[in-house]
């Protein structure tokens, strides 16, 4: 029986329960989970801010989680090229991307390659943005 390879990406800054939930849910739907960690440079380019936790430390944190089989650097946004590199069978994304023009097109391309796109709801109570905001309030008080 073929092993199912899953792939997801993220910044994983200020690691919290929402991150853990996504990784656990992803691993429950594949045999091997590859996680792309967004580099500091790409994060700056995309979000115009540098993560609080360095790239190397974020990689170490995510690598230490037992449901994660492999950590790779995400230094560009090109999911089709990532598929060429990692040959995944399933890609996991947040539900906020579902129905977007980009992901509607990617779903079609991935379907041709036999790749399933699976969307997960975020943990509503926690986000890195919320954690960062609380930390900024506490340090400025």
Short mmCIF file of C-alpha atoms in Angstrom, two decimals:
data_model
loop_
_atom_site.label_atom_id
_atom_site.label_comp_id
_atom_site.label_asym_id
_atom_site.label_seq_id
_atom_site.Cartn_x
_atom_site.Cartn_y
_atom_site.Cartn_z
CA UNK A 1 0.00 0.00 0.00
CA UNK A 2 1.31 3.45 -0.97
CA UNK A 3 2.38 5.78 1.82
CA UNK A 4 0.47 9.07 1.74
CA UNK A 5 2.74 12.13 1.94
CA UNK A 6 1.22 15.33 3.29
CA UNK A 7 2.56 18.87 3.03
CA UNK A 8 1.74 22.12 4.76
CA UNK A 9 3.51 25.43 5.25
CA UNK A 10 3.48 28.26 7.74
CA UNK A 11 5.50 30.78 9.66
CA UNK A 12 4.90 28.98 12.98
CA UNK A 13 5.99 32.06 14.94
CA UNK A 14 5.17 32.13 18.65
CA UNK A 15 4.11 28.48 18.46
CA UNK A 16 0.68 27.92 20.02
CA UNK A 17 -2.17 25.39 20.25
CA UNK A 18 -3.59 26.45 16.88
CA UNK A 19 -0.33 25.43 15.21
CA UNK A 20 -0.33 22.12 17.05
CA UNK A 21 -3.95 21.44 16.08
CA UNK A 22 -3.21 21.99 12.38
CA UNK A 23 -0.17 19.71 12.48
CA UNK A 24 -2.06 16.96 14.33
CA UNK A 25 -5.00 17.15 11.93
CA UNK A 26 -2.66 17.04 8.94
CA UNK A 27 -0.76 14.04 10.29
CA UNK A 28 -4.03 12.20 10.93
CA UNK A 29 -4.61 12.31 7.15
CA UNK A 30 -1.20 11.15 5.93
CA UNK A 31 1.59 8.73 6.74
CA UNK A 32 4.42 11.23 6.38
CA UNK A 33 4.03 14.94 7.13
CA UNK A 34 6.41 17.47 5.58
CA UNK A 35 6.21 21.00 6.98
CA UNK A 36 7.58 24.02 5.13
CA UNK A 37 8.67 26.76 7.52
CA UNK A 38 8.54 30.25 6.02
CA UNK A 39 11.98 31.89 6.04
CA UNK A 40 12.47 35.27 7.70
CA UNK A 41 13.17 36.82 4.29
CA UNK A 42 9.96 35.51 2.72
CA UNK A 43 7.96 36.56 5.77
CA UNK A 44 9.34 40.09 5.45
CA UNK A 45 8.49 40.13 1.75
CA UNK A 46 4.93 38.82 2.27
CA UNK A 47 3.93 40.39 5.58
CA UNK A 48 6.40 43.27 5.91
CA UNK A 49 7.48 42.01 9.32
CA UNK A 50 10.10 39.66 10.68
CA UNK A 51 8.96 36.83 12.96
CA UNK A 52 9.70 37.18 16.68
CA UNK A 53 11.33 33.74 16.75
CA UNK A 54 14.23 33.18 14.32
CA UNK A 55 13.89 30.78 11.38
CA UNK A 56 16.34 28.27 12.87
CA UNK A 57 14.53 28.25 16.21
CA UNK A 58 11.11 27.89 14.54
CA UNK A 59 12.48 24.92 12.59
CA UNK A 60 13.81 23.34 15.79
CA UNK A 61 10.47 23.78 17.54
CA UNK A 62 8.45 22.24 14.70
CA UNK A 63 11.01 19.43 14.16
CA UNK A 64 10.59 18.42 17.80
CA UNK A 65 6.87 17.74 17.41
CA UNK A 66 6.29 14.01 17.03
CA UNK A 67 3.63 14.31 14.31
CA UNK A 68 6.11 16.12 12.03
CA UNK A 69 8.32 13.85 9.95
CA UNK A 70 10.35 16.43 8.05
CA UNK A 71 10.90 20.19 8.11
CA UNK A 72 11.94 22.11 4.99
CA UNK A 73 12.52 25.80 4.26
CA UNK A 74 9.76 27.66 2.47
CA UNK A 75 11.66 30.43 0.69
CA UNK A 76 9.12 31.12 -2.06
CA UNK A 77 5.40 30.73 -2.71
CA UNK A 78 5.18 28.11 -5.43
CA UNK A 79 3.15 25.11 -4.37
CA UNK A 80 3.48 23.37 -7.76
CA UNK A 81 7.28 23.60 -7.56
CA UNK A 82 7.06 22.31 -3.98
CA UNK A 83 5.14 19.32 -5.30
CA UNK A 84 7.95 18.62 -7.78
CA UNK A 85 10.43 18.64 -4.88
CA UNK A 86 8.47 16.69 -2.27
CA UNK A 87 5.99 14.57 -4.30
CA UNK A 88 3.20 14.99 -1.75
CA UNK A 89 -0.25 13.42 -2.17
CA UNK A 90 -2.13 15.90 0.01
CA UNK A 91 -1.58 19.57 0.71
CA UNK A 92 -3.14 21.19 3.78
CA UNK A 93 -4.17 24.87 3.86
CA UNK A 94 -6.18 27.13 6.12
CA UNK A 95 -9.84 27.49 5.21
CA UNK A 96 -9.36 31.22 4.58
CA UNK A 97 -7.78 30.24 1.23
CA UNK A 98 -10.68 28.06 0.11
CA UNK A 99 -12.52 29.54 -2.87
CA UNK A 100 -9.82 32.13 -3.58
CA UNK A 101 -8.91 32.52 -7.27
CA UNK A 102 -5.37 31.26 -6.62
CA UNK A 103 -6.43 28.14 -4.77
CA UNK A 104 -9.33 27.38 -7.10
CA UNK A 105 -6.77 27.29 -9.93
CA UNK A 106 -4.30 25.28 -7.84
CA UNK A 107 -6.99 22.74 -6.97
CA UNK A 108 -7.45 22.09 -10.70
CA UNK A 109 -3.70 21.76 -11.30
CA UNK A 110 -3.21 19.52 -8.29
CA UNK A 111 -6.18 17.37 -9.30
CA UNK A 112 -4.40 16.61 -12.59
CA UNK A 113 -1.42 15.39 -10.55
CA UNK A 114 -3.55 13.31 -8.18
CA UNK A 115 -2.97 15.68 -5.26
CA UNK A 116 -5.81 16.37 -2.85
CA UNK A 117 -6.17 19.88 -1.37
CA UNK A 118 -7.56 19.76 2.17
CA UNK A 119 -8.63 22.91 4.03
CA UNK A 120 -8.61 23.19 7.82
CA UNK A 121 -10.46 25.65 10.02
CA UNK A 122 -8.19 27.70 12.25
CA UNK A 123 -8.36 27.48 16.05
CA UNK A 124 -10.50 30.55 16.66
CA UNK A 125 -9.23 31.31 20.16
CA UNK A 126 -5.53 31.63 19.31
CA UNK A 127 -3.34 33.11 16.58
CA UNK A 128 0.22 34.38 16.38
CA UNK A 129 -1.17 37.84 15.62
CA UNK A 130 -3.21 37.73 18.85
CA UNK A 131 -0.23 36.47 20.88
CA UNK A 132 2.00 39.18 19.39
CA UNK A 133 -0.62 41.85 20.15
CA UNK A 134 -0.92 40.76 23.79
CA UNK A 135 2.88 40.75 24.17
CA UNK A 136 3.14 44.23 22.67
CA UNK A 137 0.47 45.53 25.07
CA UNK A 138 2.23 44.02 28.08
CA UNK A 139 5.64 45.38 27.10
CA UNK A 140 4.32 48.87 26.38
CA UNK A 141 2.39 49.10 29.67
#
